[in-house]
PDB file of C-alpha atoms in Angstrom:
ATOM      1  CA  UNK L   1      23.852 -24.476   9.820  1.00 64.00           C
ATOM      2  CA  UNK L   2      22.401 -26.599   6.961  1.00 73.00           C
ATOM      3  CA  UNK L   3      20.625 -28.515   9.596  1.00 74.00           C
ATOM      4  CA  UNK L   4      18.977 -25.335  11.099  1.00 72.00           C
ATOM      5  CA  UNK L   5      17.936 -24.391   7.400  1.00 71.00           C
ATOM      6  CA  UNK L   6      16.575 -27.844   6.651  1.00 78.00           C
ATOM      7  CA  UNK L   7      14.555 -27.775   9.950  1.00 82.00           C
ATOM      8  CA  UNK L   8      13.222 -24.191   9.301  1.00 82.00           C
ATOM      9  CA  UNK L   9      12.161 -25.511   5.651  1.00 82.00           C
ATOM     10  CA  UNK L  10      10.242 -28.409   7.386  1.00 84.00           C
ATOM     11  CA  UNK L  11       8.634 -26.146   9.782  1.00 83.00           C
ATOM     12  CA  UNK L  12       7.344 -23.875   6.921  1.00 79.00           C
ATOM     13  CA  UNK L  13       6.228 -26.574   4.875  1.00 82.00           C
ATOM     14  CA  UNK L  14       4.009 -27.888   7.841  1.00 85.00           C
ATOM     15  CA  UNK L  15       2.731 -24.539   8.395  1.00 80.00           C
ATOM     16  CA  UNK L  16       1.736 -24.169   4.926  1.00 79.00           C
ATOM     17  CA  UNK L  17      -0.061 -27.552   4.854  1.00 81.00           C
ATOM     18  CA  UNK L  18      -2.016 -26.742   8.025  1.00 82.00           C
ATOM     19  CA  UNK L  19      -5.748 -26.569   8.178  1.00 84.00           C
ATOM     20  CA  UNK L  20      -5.417 -23.126   9.780  1.00 83.00           C
ATOM     21  CA  UNK L  21      -3.385 -21.602   7.016  1.00 77.00           C
ATOM     22  CA  UNK L  22      -5.771 -23.196   4.330  1.00 79.00           C
ATOM     23  CA  UNK L  23      -8.474 -21.640   6.247  1.00 81.00           C
ATOM     24  CA  UNK L  24      -6.791 -18.171   5.989  1.00 76.00           C
ATOM     25  CA  UNK L  25      -6.160 -18.577   2.309  1.00 77.00           C
ATOM     26  CA  UNK L  26      -9.908 -18.939   1.877  1.00 81.00           C
ATOM     27  CA  UNK L  27     -10.902 -16.016   4.076  1.00 78.00           C
ATOM     28  CA  UNK L  28     -11.600 -12.219   3.532  1.00 79.00           C
ATOM     29  CA  UNK L  29      -8.730 -11.488   5.952  1.00 77.00           C
ATOM     30  CA  UNK L  30      -6.518 -12.490   2.898  1.00 85.00           C
ATOM     31  CA  UNK L  31      -8.533 -11.932  -0.169  1.00 88.00           C
ATOM     32  CA  UNK L  32      -9.606  -8.508   0.784  1.00 85.00           C
ATOM     33  CA  UNK L  33      -6.084  -7.066   1.106  1.00 88.00           C
ATOM     34  CA  UNK L  34      -5.012  -8.869  -2.047  1.00 90.00           C
ATOM     35  CA  UNK L  35      -7.749  -6.909  -3.749  1.00 91.00           C
ATOM     36  CA  UNK L  36      -6.679  -3.710  -2.289  1.00 91.00           C
ATOM     37  CA  UNK L  37      -3.259  -4.031  -3.422  1.00 94.00           C
ATOM     38  CA  UNK L  38      -4.004  -2.433  -6.830  1.00 94.00           C
ATOM     39  CA  UNK L  39      -4.614   0.827  -5.389  1.00 93.00           C
ATOM     40  CA  UNK L  40      -1.103   1.545  -3.920  1.00 95.00           C
ATOM     41  CA  UNK L  41       0.563  -0.537  -6.802  1.00 95.00           C
ATOM     42  CA  UNK L  42      -1.250   1.909  -9.438  1.00 94.00           C
ATOM     43  CA  UNK L  43      -0.261   4.941  -7.090  1.00 94.00           C
ATOM     44  CA  UNK L  44       3.611   3.696  -7.201  1.00 95.00           C
ATOM     45  CA  UNK L  45       3.346   3.105 -10.938  1.00 94.00           C
ATOM     46  CA  UNK L  46       2.022   6.810 -11.434  1.00 94.00           C
ATOM     47  CA  UNK L  47       4.936   8.361  -9.833  1.00 94.00           C
ATOM     48  CA  UNK L  48       6.829   8.550 -13.292  1.00 93.00           C
ATOM     49  CA  UNK L  49       3.583  10.348 -14.824  1.00 93.00           C
ATOM     50  CA  UNK L  50       3.374  14.091 -15.130  1.00 94.00           C
ATOM     51  CA  UNK L  51       1.883  15.617 -12.129  1.00 94.00           C
ATOM     52  CA  UNK L  52      -0.756  17.956 -13.849  1.00 92.00           C
ATOM     53  CA  UNK L  53      -2.998  14.700 -14.271  1.00 93.00           C
ATOM     54  CA  UNK L  54      -2.950  14.076 -10.613  1.00 94.00           C
ATOM     55  CA  UNK L  55      -6.502  14.647  -9.032  1.00 95.00           C
ATOM     56  CA  UNK L  56      -6.032  16.580  -5.852  1.00 95.00           C
ATOM     57  CA  UNK L  57      -9.440  15.582  -4.526  1.00 96.00           C
ATOM     58  CA  UNK L  58      -9.088  11.909  -5.175  1.00 96.00           C
ATOM     59  CA  UNK L  59      -5.604  11.763  -3.886  1.00 96.00           C
ATOM     60  CA  UNK L  60      -6.882  13.484  -0.743  1.00 97.00           C
ATOM     61  CA  UNK L  61      -9.885  11.091  -0.354  1.00 97.00           C
ATOM     62  CA  UNK L  62      -7.406   8.009  -0.982  1.00 96.00           C
ATOM     63  CA  UNK L  63      -5.133   9.533   2.052  1.00 97.00           C
ATOM     64  CA  UNK L  64      -8.270   9.454   4.333  1.00 97.00           C
ATOM     65  CA  UNK L  65      -9.532   6.113   3.133  1.00 96.00           C
ATOM     66  CA  UNK L  66      -6.139   4.480   3.679  1.00 96.00           C
ATOM     67  CA  UNK L  67      -5.718   6.087   7.138  1.00 97.00           C
ATOM     68  CA  UNK L  68      -9.115   4.718   8.118  1.00 97.00           C
ATOM     69  CA  UNK L  69      -8.432   1.432   6.889  1.00 95.00           C
ATOM     70  CA  UNK L  70      -5.009   1.206   8.663  1.00 96.00           C
ATOM     71  CA  UNK L  71      -6.805   1.829  12.043  1.00 97.00           C
ATOM     72  CA  UNK L  72      -9.504  -0.769  11.128  1.00 95.00           C
ATOM     73  CA  UNK L  73      -6.762  -3.358  10.265  1.00 94.00           C
ATOM     74  CA  UNK L  74      -5.136  -2.982  13.642  1.00 96.00           C
ATOM     75  CA  UNK L  75      -8.421  -2.843  15.597  1.00 96.00           C
ATOM     76  CA  UNK L  76      -9.969  -5.766  14.183  1.00 92.00           C
ATOM     77  CA  UNK L  77      -9.493  -9.124  16.005  1.00 91.00           C
ATOM     78  CA  UNK L  78      -7.660 -10.979  14.756  1.00 89.00           C
ATOM     79  CA  UNK L  79      -5.309  -8.025  13.622  1.00 92.00           C
ATOM     80  CA  UNK L  80      -5.146  -8.047   9.641  1.00 91.00           C
ATOM     81  CA  UNK L  81      -1.448  -7.074   9.032  1.00 94.00           C
ATOM     82  CA  UNK L  82      -1.766  -7.909   5.301  1.00 93.00           C
ATOM     83  CA  UNK L  83      -4.425  -5.182   5.325  1.00 94.00           C
ATOM     84  CA  UNK L  84      -2.669  -2.878   7.326  1.00 96.00           C
ATOM     85  CA  UNK L  85       0.638  -3.275   5.145  1.00 96.00           C
ATOM     86  CA  UNK L  86      -1.445  -2.458   2.069  1.00 96.00           C
ATOM     87  CA  UNK L  87      -2.847   0.785   3.260  1.00 96.00           C
ATOM     88  CA  UNK L  88       0.099   1.941   4.918  1.00 98.00           C
ATOM     89  CA  UNK L  89       1.855   1.361   1.578  1.00 97.00           C
ATOM     90  CA  UNK L  90      -1.044   3.348  -0.264  1.00 97.00           C
ATOM     91  CA  UNK L  91      -0.950   6.067   2.309  1.00 97.00           C
ATOM     92  CA  UNK L  92       2.736   6.624   1.726  1.00 97.00           C
ATOM     93  CA  UNK L  93       2.202   6.622  -2.148  1.00 97.00           C
ATOM     94  CA  UNK L  94      -0.757   8.818  -1.979  1.00 97.00           C
ATOM     95  CA  UNK L  95       1.116  11.340   0.246  1.00 97.00           C
ATOM     96  CA  UNK L  96       3.692  11.513  -2.450  1.00 97.00           C
ATOM     97  CA  UNK L  97       1.249  12.155  -5.070  1.00 96.00           C
ATOM     98  CA  UNK L  98      -0.508  14.673  -2.901  1.00 96.00           C
ATOM     99  CA  UNK L  99       2.837  16.507  -2.723  1.00 96.00           C
ATOM    100  CA  UNK L 100       3.657  16.306  -6.293  1.00 95.00           C
ATOM    101  CA  UNK L 101       0.129  17.838  -6.936  1.00 95.00           C
ATOM    102  CA  UNK L 102       0.646  20.664  -4.611  1.00 95.00           C
ATOM    103  CA  UNK L 103       4.062  21.474  -6.066  1.00 95.00           C
ATOM    104  CA  UNK L 104       2.683  21.258  -9.425  1.00 93.00           C
ATOM    105  CA  UNK L 105      -0.504  23.366  -8.913  1.00 92.00           C
ATOM    106  CA  UNK L 106       0.707  25.811  -6.141  1.00 91.00           C
ATOM    107  CA  UNK L 107       4.480  25.658  -6.589  1.00 89.00           C
ATOM    108  CA  UNK L 108       6.446  28.732  -7.362  1.00 70.00           C
ATOM    109  CA  UNK L 109       6.277  30.370 -10.718  1.00 66.00           C
ATOM    110  CA  UNK L 110       9.894  30.853 -10.727  1.00 63.00           C
ATOM    111  CA  UNK L 111      10.496  27.188 -10.492  1.00 61.00           C
ATOM    112  CA  UNK L 112       8.127  26.604 -13.555  1.00 56.00           C
ATOM    113  CA  UNK L 113       9.826  29.273 -15.672  1.00 60.00           C
ATOM    114  CA  UNK L 114      13.257  27.650 -14.811  1.00 57.00           C
ATOM    115  CA  UNK L 115      11.966  24.346 -15.785  1.00 58.00           C
ATOM    116  CA  UNK L 116      10.502  25.673 -19.185  1.00 58.00           C
ATOM    117  CA  UNK L 117      13.886  27.514 -19.943  1.00 60.00           C
ATOM    118  CA  UNK L 118      15.936  24.582 -19.207  1.00 61.00           C
ATOM    119  CA  UNK L 119      13.643  22.285 -21.589  1.00 62.00           C
ATOM    120  CA  UNK L 120      13.743  25.010 -24.394  1.00 59.00           C
TER     121      UNK L 120
END
């Protein structure tokens, strides 16, 4: 078992030292998605905030944006799985935010009254 782990470690180090990997680290296929990760991370951080501050129009726009870029990341050659993962995460986060917005804005009045009574 230890020999397999050691061998796997050596292969990983060789891969990291390769010219192809260094070229990848200096490409837009790497830095574009890294820059984009700010969007889903912000959406995930906003889960704890009050939904009355959510912009429905912006959230819907970000859902469409991420859906289009997921398709782009899948279709571009070579496939950019880092970009796909970024926008997949953002799509999920924005859909959660959209559901929070819709529940807060168009949810039942009974629910809002019940919450107000419980907090008083």
